[in-house]
mmCIF file of C-alpha atoms in Angstrom:
data_model
loop_
_atom_site.group_PDB
_atom_site.id
_atom_site.type_symbol
_atom_site.label_atom_id
_atom_site.label_comp_id
_atom_site.label_asym_id
_atom_site.label_seq_id
_atom_site.Cartn_x
_atom_site.Cartn_y
_atom_site.Cartn_z
ATOM 1 C CA UNK A 199 13.156 188.130 -108.596
ATOM 2 C CA UNK A 200 15.614 188.944 -106.172
ATOM 3 C CA UNK A 201 14.928 188.464 -102.085
ATOM 4 C CA UNK A 202 16.245 191.085 -100.291
ATOM 5 C CA UNK A 203 16.810 190.761 -96.364
ATOM 6 C CA UNK A 204 15.388 187.208 -96.949
ATOM 7 C CA UNK A 205 11.518 188.225 -97.298
ATOM 8 C CA UNK A 206 9.871 190.569 -99.155
ATOM 9 C CA UNK A 207 6.072 190.388 -100.104
ATOM 10 C CA UNK A 208 5.062 191.462 -103.887
ATOM 11 C CA UNK A 209 1.641 193.038 -104.209
ATOM 12 C CA UNK A 210 -1.075 191.263 -106.111
ATOM 13 C CA UNK A 211 -1.661 192.046 -109.616
ATOM 14 C CA UNK A 212 -3.745 195.363 -109.395
ATOM 15 C CA UNK A 213 -7.134 195.211 -111.096
ATOM 16 C CA UNK A 214 -6.393 191.727 -112.126
ATOM 17 C CA UNK A 215 -7.568 189.473 -109.385
ATOM 18 C CA UNK A 216 -6.244 186.349 -109.332
ATOM 19 C CA UNK A 217 -4.832 186.577 -112.738
ATOM 20 C CA UNK A 218 -1.261 186.332 -111.373
ATOM 21 C CA UNK A 219 0.056 185.931 -107.888
ATOM 22 C CA UNK A 220 3.366 186.600 -106.458
ATOM 23 C CA UNK A 221 4.101 185.940 -102.944
ATOM 24 C CA UNK A 222 7.473 185.228 -100.963
ATOM 25 C CA UNK A 223 7.408 184.168 -97.305
ATOM 26 C CA UNK A 224 9.489 182.101 -94.707
ATOM 27 C CA UNK A 225 8.029 178.731 -94.518
ATOM 28 C CA UNK A 226 7.366 178.314 -91.022
ATOM 29 C CA UNK A 227 4.319 176.001 -89.620
ATOM 30 C CA UNK A 228 1.356 175.680 -91.888
ATOM 31 C CA UNK A 229 2.621 178.128 -94.410
ATOM 32 C CA UNK A 230 5.485 175.897 -95.288
ATOM 33 C CA UNK A 231 8.185 173.922 -94.309
ATOM 34 C CA UNK A 232 11.604 174.566 -92.542
ATOM 35 C CA UNK A 233 14.358 172.334 -92.708
ATOM 36 C CA UNK A 234 17.036 172.550 -90.162
ATOM 37 C CA UNK A 235 19.616 175.258 -91.012
ATOM 38 C CA UNK A 236 17.898 176.633 -94.028
ATOM 39 C CA UNK A 237 15.071 179.219 -94.422
ATOM 40 C CA UNK A 238 12.647 178.562 -97.387
ATOM 41 C CA UNK A 239 10.673 180.589 -99.661
ATOM 42 C CA UNK A 240 8.663 179.604 -102.653
ATOM 43 C CA UNK A 241 6.950 181.317 -105.600
ATOM 44 C CA UNK A 242 4.194 179.985 -107.715
ATOM 45 C CA UNK A 243 1.671 180.982 -110.276
ATOM 46 C CA UNK A 244 -1.729 180.892 -110.582
ATOM 47 C CA UNK A 245 -4.408 180.586 -112.857
ATOM 48 C CA UNK A 246 -4.377 183.254 -115.787
ATOM 49 C CA UNK A 247 -7.368 183.073 -117.678
ATOM 50 C CA UNK A 248 -7.827 179.709 -119.114
ATOM 51 C CA UNK A 249 -4.195 178.943 -118.683
ATOM 52 C CA UNK A 250 -2.912 177.384 -115.393
ATOM 53 C CA UNK A 251 0.623 177.787 -114.627
ATOM 54 C CA UNK A 252 1.850 175.947 -111.901
ATOM 55 C CA UNK A 253 5.409 176.133 -111.044
ATOM 56 C CA UNK A 254 7.054 176.045 -107.649
ATOM 57 C CA UNK A 255 10.565 177.812 -107.075
ATOM 58 C CA UNK A 256 12.653 177.447 -103.753
ATOM 59 C CA UNK A 257 15.242 180.109 -102.125
ATOM 60 C CA UNK A 258 17.126 178.665 -99.641
ATOM 61 C CA UNK A 259 19.154 180.755 -97.436
ATOM 62 C CA UNK A 260 21.670 179.098 -94.626
ATOM 63 C CA UNK A 261 20.861 180.272 -91.022
ATOM 64 C CA UNK A 262 24.153 178.574 -89.889
ATOM 65 C CA UNK A 263 27.194 178.792 -92.042
ATOM 66 C CA UNK A 264 28.751 175.849 -90.657
ATOM 67 C CA UNK A 265 25.871 173.490 -91.758
ATOM 68 C CA UNK A 266 27.465 170.948 -94.159
ATOM 69 C CA UNK A 267 24.551 169.140 -95.272
ATOM 70 C CA UNK A 268 25.544 167.886 -98.998
ATOM 71 C CA UNK A 269 21.857 167.553 -99.702
ATOM 72 C CA UNK A 270 18.410 168.417 -98.517
ATOM 73 C CA UNK A 271 15.004 166.989 -99.883
ATOM 74 C CA UNK A 272 12.019 169.169 -100.067
ATOM 75 C CA UNK A 273 8.666 167.881 -100.373
ATOM 76 C CA UNK A 274 6.191 170.258 -101.659
ATOM 77 C CA UNK A 275 2.613 170.182 -103.243
ATOM 78 C CA UNK A 276 1.445 172.069 -105.886
ATOM 79 C CA UNK A 277 -1.902 171.367 -107.650
ATOM 80 C CA UNK A 278 -2.682 168.504 -105.459
ATOM 81 C CA UNK A 279 0.385 166.618 -106.806
ATOM 82 C CA UNK A 280 2.992 166.206 -104.230
ATOM 83 C CA UNK A 281 6.719 167.282 -105.729
ATOM 84 C CA UNK A 282 9.915 166.103 -104.497
ATOM 85 C CA UNK A 283 12.861 167.867 -105.361
ATOM 86 C CA UNK A 284 16.348 166.625 -104.259
ATOM 87 C CA UNK A 285 18.760 169.747 -103.747
ATOM 88 C CA UNK A 286 22.564 169.384 -103.563
ATOM 89 C CA UNK A 287 25.615 171.274 -103.187
ATOM 90 C CA UNK A 288 24.153 173.583 -100.573
ATOM 91 C CA UNK A 289 27.598 174.373 -98.941
ATOM 92 C CA UNK A 290 28.046 177.157 -101.793
ATOM 93 C CA UNK A 291 25.378 179.106 -100.051
ATOM 94 C CA UNK A 292 26.635 181.278 -97.439
ATOM 95 C CA UNK A 293 24.661 182.906 -94.627
ATOM 96 C CA UNK A 294 22.597 185.873 -95.456
ATOM 97 C CA UNK A 295 22.366 184.857 -99.145
ATOM 98 C CA UNK A 296 19.799 183.635 -101.209
ATOM 99 C CA UNK A 297 20.413 180.997 -103.918
ATOM 100 C CA UNK A 298 17.486 179.667 -105.848
ATOM 101 C CA UNK A 299 16.683 176.312 -106.965
ATOM 102 C CA UNK A 300 13.876 175.091 -108.832
ATOM 103 C CA UNK A 301 11.485 172.110 -108.948
ATOM 104 C CA UNK A 302 10.600 173.210 -112.535
ATOM 105 C CA UNK A 303 12.699 175.516 -114.210
ATOM 106 C CA UNK A 304 14.215 178.334 -112.330
ATOM 107 C CA UNK A 305 15.146 180.068 -114.976
ATOM 108 C CA UNK A 306 11.749 179.617 -117.187
ATOM 109 C CA UNK A 307 9.938 181.282 -113.884
ATOM 110 C CA UNK A 308 12.189 184.091 -113.656
ATOM 111 C CA UNK A 309 11.609 184.750 -117.717
ATOM 112 C CA UNK A 310 7.702 184.390 -117.026
ATOM 113 C CA UNK A 311 8.408 187.165 -114.099
ATOM 114 C CA UNK A 312 9.879 189.229 -116.262
ATOM 115 C CA UNK A 313 7.629 189.218 -119.045
ATOM 116 C CA UNK A 314 4.595 189.811 -116.532
ATOM 117 C CA UNK A 315 6.580 192.807 -115.234
ATOM 118 C CA UNK A 316 6.706 193.983 -119.147
ATOM 119 C CA UNK A 317 2.598 193.764 -119.442
ATOM 120 C CA UNK A 318 2.321 195.716 -115.864
ATOM 121 C CA UNK A 319 4.515 198.332 -117.415
ATOM 122 C CA UNK A 320 2.280 199.004 -120.425
ATOM 123 C CA UNK A 321 -0.956 198.086 -118.515
ATOM 124 C CA UNK A 322 -0.501 200.325 -115.243
ATOM 125 C CA UNK A 323 2.256 202.745 -115.846
ATOM 126 C CA UNK A 324 1.928 203.727 -119.781
ATOM 127 C CA UNK A 325 4.862 202.454 -121.129
ATOM 128 C CA UNK A 326 4.777 201.696 -124.925
ATOM 129 C CA UNK A 327 7.775 199.488 -125.198
ATOM 130 C CA UNK A 328 9.111 196.590 -123.293
ATOM 131 C CA UNK A 329 11.608 193.677 -124.142
ATOM 132 C CA UNK A 330 12.522 190.361 -122.290
ATOM 133 C CA UNK A 331 15.508 189.065 -124.154
ATOM 134 C CA UNK A 332 15.376 186.275 -121.831
ATOM 135 C CA UNK A 333 11.819 185.293 -122.760
ATOM 136 C CA UNK A 334 9.955 183.443 -125.464
ATOM 137 C CA UNK A 335 9.066 179.958 -124.086
ATOM 138 C CA UNK A 336 6.504 179.562 -126.738
ATOM 139 C CA UNK A 337 5.908 175.978 -126.690
ATOM 140 C CA UNK A 338 4.741 175.067 -123.219
ATOM 141 C CA UNK A 339 1.140 173.991 -122.756
ATOM 142 C CA UNK A 340 -1.724 174.835 -120.040
ATOM 143 C CA UNK A 341 -0.216 171.343 -118.566
ATOM 144 C CA UNK A 342 2.749 170.082 -119.794
ATOM 145 C CA UNK A 343 6.183 171.248 -120.689
ATOM 146 C CA UNK A 344 7.590 171.139 -124.379
ATOM 147 C CA UNK A 345 11.008 172.115 -126.503
ATOM 148 C CA UNK A 346 12.783 173.657 -123.659
ATOM 149 C CA UNK A 347 9.745 175.620 -122.013
ATOM 150 C CA UNK A 348 8.244 175.139 -118.511
ATOM 151 C CA UNK A 349 5.938 178.040 -118.543
ATOM 152 C CA UNK A 350 4.822 179.853 -121.558
ATOM 153 C CA UNK A 351 5.728 183.756 -120.623
ATOM 154 C CA UNK A 352 4.358 184.614 -124.123
ATOM 155 C CA UNK A 353 0.910 183.041 -123.637
ATOM 156 C CA UNK A 354 1.139 184.803 -120.107
ATOM 157 C CA UNK A 355 1.512 188.040 -121.698
ATOM 158 C CA UNK A 356 -1.256 187.660 -124.146
ATOM 159 C CA UNK A 357 -3.948 186.110 -121.588
ATOM 160 C CA UNK A 358 -2.792 189.152 -119.391
ATOM 161 C CA UNK A 359 -3.710 191.637 -122.132
ATOM 162 C CA UNK A 360 -6.546 189.894 -123.267
ATOM 163 C CA UNK A 361 -8.121 189.476 -119.252
ATOM 164 C CA UNK A 362 -7.641 193.666 -119.463
ATOM 165 C CA UNK A 363 -9.728 193.653 -122.353
ATOM 166 C CA UNK A 364 -6.996 194.526 -125.028
ATOM 167 C CA UNK A 365 -6.969 193.081 -128.470
ATOM 168 C CA UNK A 366 -3.616 191.270 -128.660
ATOM 169 C CA UNK A 367 -1.602 190.628 -132.186
ATOM 170 C CA UNK A 368 1.034 187.935 -131.382
ATOM 171 C CA UNK A 369 3.718 187.489 -134.153
ATOM 172 C CA UNK A 370 6.330 184.756 -133.878
ATOM 173 C CA UNK A 371 9.199 184.767 -136.043
ATOM 174 C CA UNK A 372 11.240 181.868 -134.022
ATOM 175 C CA UNK A 373 12.079 179.278 -136.554
ATOM 176 C CA UNK A 374 9.808 176.696 -134.719
ATOM 177 C CA UNK A 375 6.289 176.907 -134.888
ATOM 178 C CA UNK A 376 4.730 178.476 -131.841
ATOM 179 C CA UNK A 377 2.480 176.017 -130.928
ATOM 180 C CA UNK A 378 1.837 176.741 -127.251
ATOM 181 C CA UNK A 379 0.638 180.369 -127.880
ATOM 182 C CA UNK A 380 -1.684 179.371 -130.825
ATOM 183 C CA UNK A 381 -3.297 176.354 -129.300
ATOM 184 C CA UNK A 382 -4.107 178.294 -126.058
ATOM 185 C CA UNK A 383 -6.060 181.008 -127.889
ATOM 186 C CA UNK A 384 -7.361 178.472 -130.517
ATOM 187 C CA UNK A 385 -10.962 179.311 -129.939
ATOM 188 C CA UNK A 386 -10.773 183.209 -129.120
ATOM 189 C CA UNK A 387 -11.134 185.918 -131.278
ATOM 190 C CA UNK A 388 -9.598 188.716 -129.314
ATOM 191 C CA UNK A 389 -6.027 187.175 -129.479
ATOM 192 C CA UNK A 390 -4.409 187.014 -133.329
ATOM 193 C CA UNK A 391 -1.841 184.797 -133.400
ATOM 194 C CA UNK A 392 0.749 184.682 -136.548
ATOM 195 C CA UNK A 393 3.477 181.964 -136.765
ATOM 196 C CA UNK A 394 6.516 182.060 -139.456
ATOM 197 C CA UNK A 395 8.415 178.992 -138.848
ATOM 198 C CA UNK A 396 10.282 176.551 -141.179
ATOM 199 C CA UNK A 397 7.992 173.407 -142.592
ATOM 200 C CA UNK A 398 6.472 171.534 -139.471
ATOM 201 C CA UNK A 399 7.168 168.335 -141.983
ATOM 202 C CA UNK A 400 11.080 169.417 -141.550
ATOM 203 C CA UNK A 401 11.409 170.407 -137.779
ATOM 204 C CA UNK A 402 9.918 170.259 -134.198
ATOM 205 C CA UNK A 403 7.085 170.313 -133.501
ATOM 206 C CA UNK A 404 5.583 169.092 -136.421
ATOM 207 C CA UNK A 405 2.671 171.165 -136.566
ATOM 208 C CA UNK A 406 1.947 174.646 -137.756
ATOM 209 C CA UNK A 407 0.313 173.821 -141.081
ATOM 210 C CA UNK A 408 -1.783 176.676 -142.907
ATOM 211 C CA UNK A 409 -5.091 174.532 -142.460
ATOM 212 C CA UNK A 410 -4.470 175.076 -138.466
ATOM 213 C CA UNK A 411 -6.792 178.241 -138.553
ATOM 214 C CA UNK A 412 -8.454 178.117 -135.493
ATOM 215 C CA UNK A 413 -11.728 176.873 -134.171
ATOM 216 C CA UNK A 414 -15.172 177.804 -133.112
ATOM 217 C CA UNK A 415 -14.790 181.913 -132.619
ATOM 218 C CA UNK A 416 -11.307 181.816 -133.130
ATOM 219 C CA UNK A 417 -11.450 180.605 -136.630
ATOM 220 C CA UNK A 418 -9.314 182.557 -139.136
ATOM 221 C CA UNK A 419 -7.225 183.884 -135.828
ATOM 222 C CA UNK A 420 -4.707 181.246 -136.156
ATOM 223 C CA UNK A 421 -2.206 181.940 -139.103
ATOM 224 C CA UNK A 422 0.550 179.996 -139.842
ATOM 225 C CA UNK A 423 3.224 180.988 -142.481
ATOM 226 C CA UNK A 424 5.516 177.649 -142.992
ATOM 227 C CA UNK A 425 8.577 178.237 -145.088
ATOM 228 C CA UNK A 426 10.845 175.602 -146.706
ATOM 229 C CA UNK A 427 14.472 174.878 -145.757
ATOM 230 C CA UNK A 428 16.911 177.434 -147.163
ATOM 231 C CA UNK A 429 14.429 180.261 -147.323
ATOM 232 C CA UNK A 430 16.632 183.399 -147.368
ATOM 233 C CA UNK A 431 16.056 187.253 -146.672
ATOM 234 C CA UNK A 432 14.424 187.787 -149.774
ATOM 235 C CA UNK A 433 11.473 185.673 -149.604
ATOM 236 C CA UNK A 434 11.173 185.588 -146.048
ATOM 237 C CA UNK A 435 10.740 189.441 -145.783
ATOM 238 C CA UNK A 436 8.312 189.185 -149.037
ATOM 239 C CA UNK A 437 6.259 186.674 -147.270
ATOM 240 C CA UNK A 438 6.384 189.151 -143.802
ATOM 241 C CA UNK A 439 5.205 191.739 -145.830
ATOM 242 C CA UNK A 440 2.627 190.269 -148.271
ATOM 243 C CA UNK A 441 0.642 188.427 -144.803
ATOM 244 C CA UNK A 442 1.392 190.255 -141.795
ATOM 245 C CA UNK A 443 0.765 193.847 -142.156
ATOM 246 C CA UNK A 444 -2.787 193.340 -143.805
ATOM 247 C CA UNK A 445 -4.043 190.979 -140.729
ATOM 248 C CA UNK A 446 -2.732 193.152 -138.207
ATOM 249 C CA UNK A 447 -4.043 196.440 -139.561
ATOM 250 C CA UNK A 448 -7.361 194.580 -140.094
ATOM 251 C CA UNK A 449 -7.594 193.160 -136.638
ATOM 252 C CA UNK A 450 -6.503 196.580 -135.020
ATOM 253 C CA UNK A 451 -4.721 195.338 -132.180
ATOM 254 C CA UNK A 452 -4.033 197.553 -129.188
ATOM 255 C CA UNK A 453 -0.926 195.904 -128.338
ATOM 256 C CA UNK A 454 1.305 193.564 -130.309
ATOM 257 C CA UNK A 455 3.323 190.810 -128.577
ATOM 258 C CA UNK A 456 6.310 189.217 -130.231
ATOM 259 C CA UNK A 457 8.705 186.354 -130.114
ATOM 260 C CA UNK A 458 12.158 187.337 -131.762
ATOM 261 C CA UNK A 459 13.852 183.897 -132.114
ATOM 262 C CA UNK A 460 17.379 184.314 -133.547
ATOM 263 C CA UNK A 461 17.387 180.380 -134.818
ATOM 264 C CA UNK A 462 16.404 181.714 -138.433
ATOM 265 C CA UNK A 463 19.735 182.901 -138.855
ATOM 266 C CA UNK A 464 21.844 180.805 -141.435
ATOM 267 C CA UNK A 465 24.637 179.712 -139.244
ATOM 268 C CA UNK A 466 22.218 178.203 -136.980
ATOM 269 C CA UNK A 467 23.136 174.689 -136.258
ATOM 270 C CA UNK A 468 19.904 173.046 -135.361
ATOM 271 C CA UNK A 469 17.792 174.787 -138.117
ATOM 272 C CA UNK A 470 17.674 175.324 -141.968
ATOM 273 C CA UNK A 471 16.515 178.850 -142.753
ATOM 274 C CA UNK A 472 19.077 181.060 -144.027
ATOM 275 C CA UNK A 473 18.347 184.474 -142.872
ATOM 276 C CA UNK A 474 21.160 186.904 -142.310
ATOM 277 C CA UNK A 475 21.012 189.870 -139.961
ATOM 278 C CA UNK A 476 19.729 192.308 -142.489
ATOM 279 C CA UNK A 477 16.581 189.896 -142.978
ATOM 280 C CA UNK A 478 16.120 189.820 -139.471
ATOM 281 C CA UNK A 479 16.406 193.574 -138.545
ATOM 282 C CA UNK A 480 14.106 194.408 -141.418
ATOM 283 C CA UNK A 481 11.284 191.734 -140.161
ATOM 284 C CA UNK A 482 11.645 193.478 -136.537
ATOM 285 C CA UNK A 483 11.388 196.743 -138.010
ATOM 286 C CA UNK A 484 8.020 195.666 -139.794
ATOM 287 C CA UNK A 485 6.901 194.642 -136.324
ATOM 288 C CA UNK A 486 7.794 198.130 -135.002
ATOM 289 C CA UNK A 487 5.464 199.823 -137.730
ATOM 290 C CA UNK A 488 2.668 197.436 -136.849
ATOM 291 C CA UNK A 489 2.984 197.885 -133.199
ATOM 292 C CA UNK A 490 0.851 200.799 -131.289
ATOM 293 C CA UNK A 491 2.722 199.017 -128.154
ATOM 294 C CA UNK A 492 4.824 196.221 -128.064
ATOM 295 C CA UNK A 493 5.898 193.648 -125.657
ATOM 296 C CA UNK A 494 8.830 191.080 -127.076
ATOM 297 C CA UNK A 495 10.493 188.286 -125.837
ATOM 298 C CA UNK A 496 14.307 186.877 -127.238
ATOM 299 C CA UNK A 497 13.634 182.971 -127.960
ATOM 300 C CA UNK A 498 15.077 180.417 -129.744
ATOM 301 C CA UNK A 499 18.805 180.692 -131.119
ATOM 302 C CA UNK A 500 21.733 177.791 -130.925
ATOM 303 C CA UNK A 501 24.670 179.778 -132.598
ATOM 304 C CA UNK A 502 26.599 181.840 -129.631
ATOM 305 C CA UNK A 503 28.073 184.132 -132.296
ATOM 306 C CA UNK A 504 25.121 184.807 -134.012
ATOM 307 C CA UNK A 505 22.370 185.270 -131.396
ATOM 308 C CA UNK A 506 23.672 188.256 -129.422
ATOM 309 C CA UNK A 507 24.115 190.136 -132.246
ATOM 310 C CA UNK A 508 20.340 189.525 -133.822
ATOM 311 C CA UNK A 509 19.053 190.457 -130.253
ATOM 312 C CA UNK A 510 21.460 193.282 -130.358
ATOM 313 C CA UNK A 511 19.771 194.682 -133.487
ATOM 314 C CA UNK A 512 16.210 193.790 -132.469
ATOM 315 C CA UNK A 513 16.872 196.317 -129.139
ATOM 316 C CA UNK A 514 18.131 198.846 -131.313
ATOM 317 C CA UNK A 515 14.921 198.773 -132.838
ATOM 318 C CA UNK A 516 12.890 198.951 -129.944
ATOM 319 C CA UNK A 517 14.805 201.712 -128.270
ATOM 320 C CA UNK A 518 15.503 203.354 -131.569
ATOM 321 C CA UNK A 519 19.263 203.317 -131.251
ATOM 322 C CA UNK A 520 21.913 202.312 -134.044
ATOM 323 C CA UNK A 521 24.991 200.491 -132.995
ATOM 324 C CA UNK A 522 28.510 200.401 -134.625
ATOM 325 C CA UNK A 523 29.470 197.516 -136.852
ATOM 326 C CA UNK A 524 32.641 196.835 -134.825
ATOM 327 C CA UNK A 525 31.780 194.575 -132.129
ATOM 328 C CA UNK A 526 33.757 194.901 -128.486
ATOM 329 C CA UNK A 527 37.099 193.594 -128.599
ATOM 330 C CA UNK A 528 36.430 191.205 -125.470
ATOM 331 C CA UNK A 529 33.719 189.559 -127.505
ATOM 332 C CA UNK A 530 35.439 189.300 -130.823
ATOM 333 C CA UNK A 531 38.466 187.787 -128.936
ATOM 334 C CA UNK A 532 36.537 185.069 -127.116
ATOM 335 C CA UNK A 533 33.921 184.252 -129.781
ATOM 336 C CA UNK A 534 36.077 185.263 -132.910
ATOM 337 C CA UNK A 535 33.112 187.120 -134.242
ATOM 338 C CA UNK A 536 33.547 189.432 -136.699
ATOM 339 C CA UNK A 537 30.875 192.449 -137.108
ATOM 340 C CA UNK A 538 27.720 193.396 -135.585
ATOM 341 C CA UNK A 539 26.241 193.122 -139.205
ATOM 342 C CA UNK A 540 26.496 189.776 -141.659
ATOM 343 C CA UNK A 541 28.095 191.078 -145.052
ATOM 344 C CA UNK A 542 27.121 188.039 -147.003
ATOM 345 C CA UNK A 543 23.169 188.460 -147.947
ATOM 346 C CA UNK A 544 21.317 191.639 -148.452
ATOM 347 C CA UNK A 545 17.658 192.096 -147.672
ATOM 348 C CA UNK A 546 15.484 193.450 -150.688
ATOM 349 C CA UNK A 547 14.045 196.887 -150.794
ATOM 350 C CA UNK A 548 10.553 197.307 -149.921
ATOM 351 C CA UNK A 549 7.990 196.180 -152.669
#
């Protein structure tokens, strides 16, 4: 979100009532707080079906370029709880410019807004594919942050589609179990969640076993495919093809939502699966075949030379493009990377 001229209002979601509110305003009087020398705006999220996403972002703009305050404390109330945040180094903000600071996670809030925009493009404007590569914060719960995730933009997308009457199939290929999404829809049958991840006995978050299959009306609609450490392309792609397409075809979703984490790559320093670019690309292609309409997010990934290459390949699938194997010279020089594709492991042919 970027505020032009300091203030702008964003229309509330058409037809979705209070599913998601976004509004920017200059804080004055009863609507907010004015700190001498600064204008303040806030952005917040409102209840989304069974989810309550409660986050505050603070935008500051200097009214006086000579203001030399080093620290400003802002007190805001959210969900009945008073939150205080110390904002420092405001001298870097110049007159007429907006600089964003966050009480929870500004970046995560931007990501949630981008993912939400993707849902709107599909619901309201007839788009068939949307990608928010900066999204994929799949661990956050209804009332807690977890695993670098403050706002679960993935659950947000699924919830918005479900509240609009759509059947949603969620496919997560991040190396970590998509606990925030799975448990968020654990008792519902209109959202099918499928997560392929490393064995939860080995890796965070320690859940995501095959036996976790849903509850009540959601029994059987939460599917977990835990894989042992050092799983390579061949068994991973085989497991995906054996399980995911039949489930999605039987479920017959209106929309597929996917999280395309890049931390399954063999070079990732924090995880233990062994996919190459070929295996990752094959899985994204499989998702493309299954999706009548498709919203995708990025996700995890902790090896700087691998993540951009994997997400470039995913973007190529979604946009129906092919890119040259040769990487830009500036990227190669900075990261000592070789080619777009790995050439060590070859994905198996279908069947």
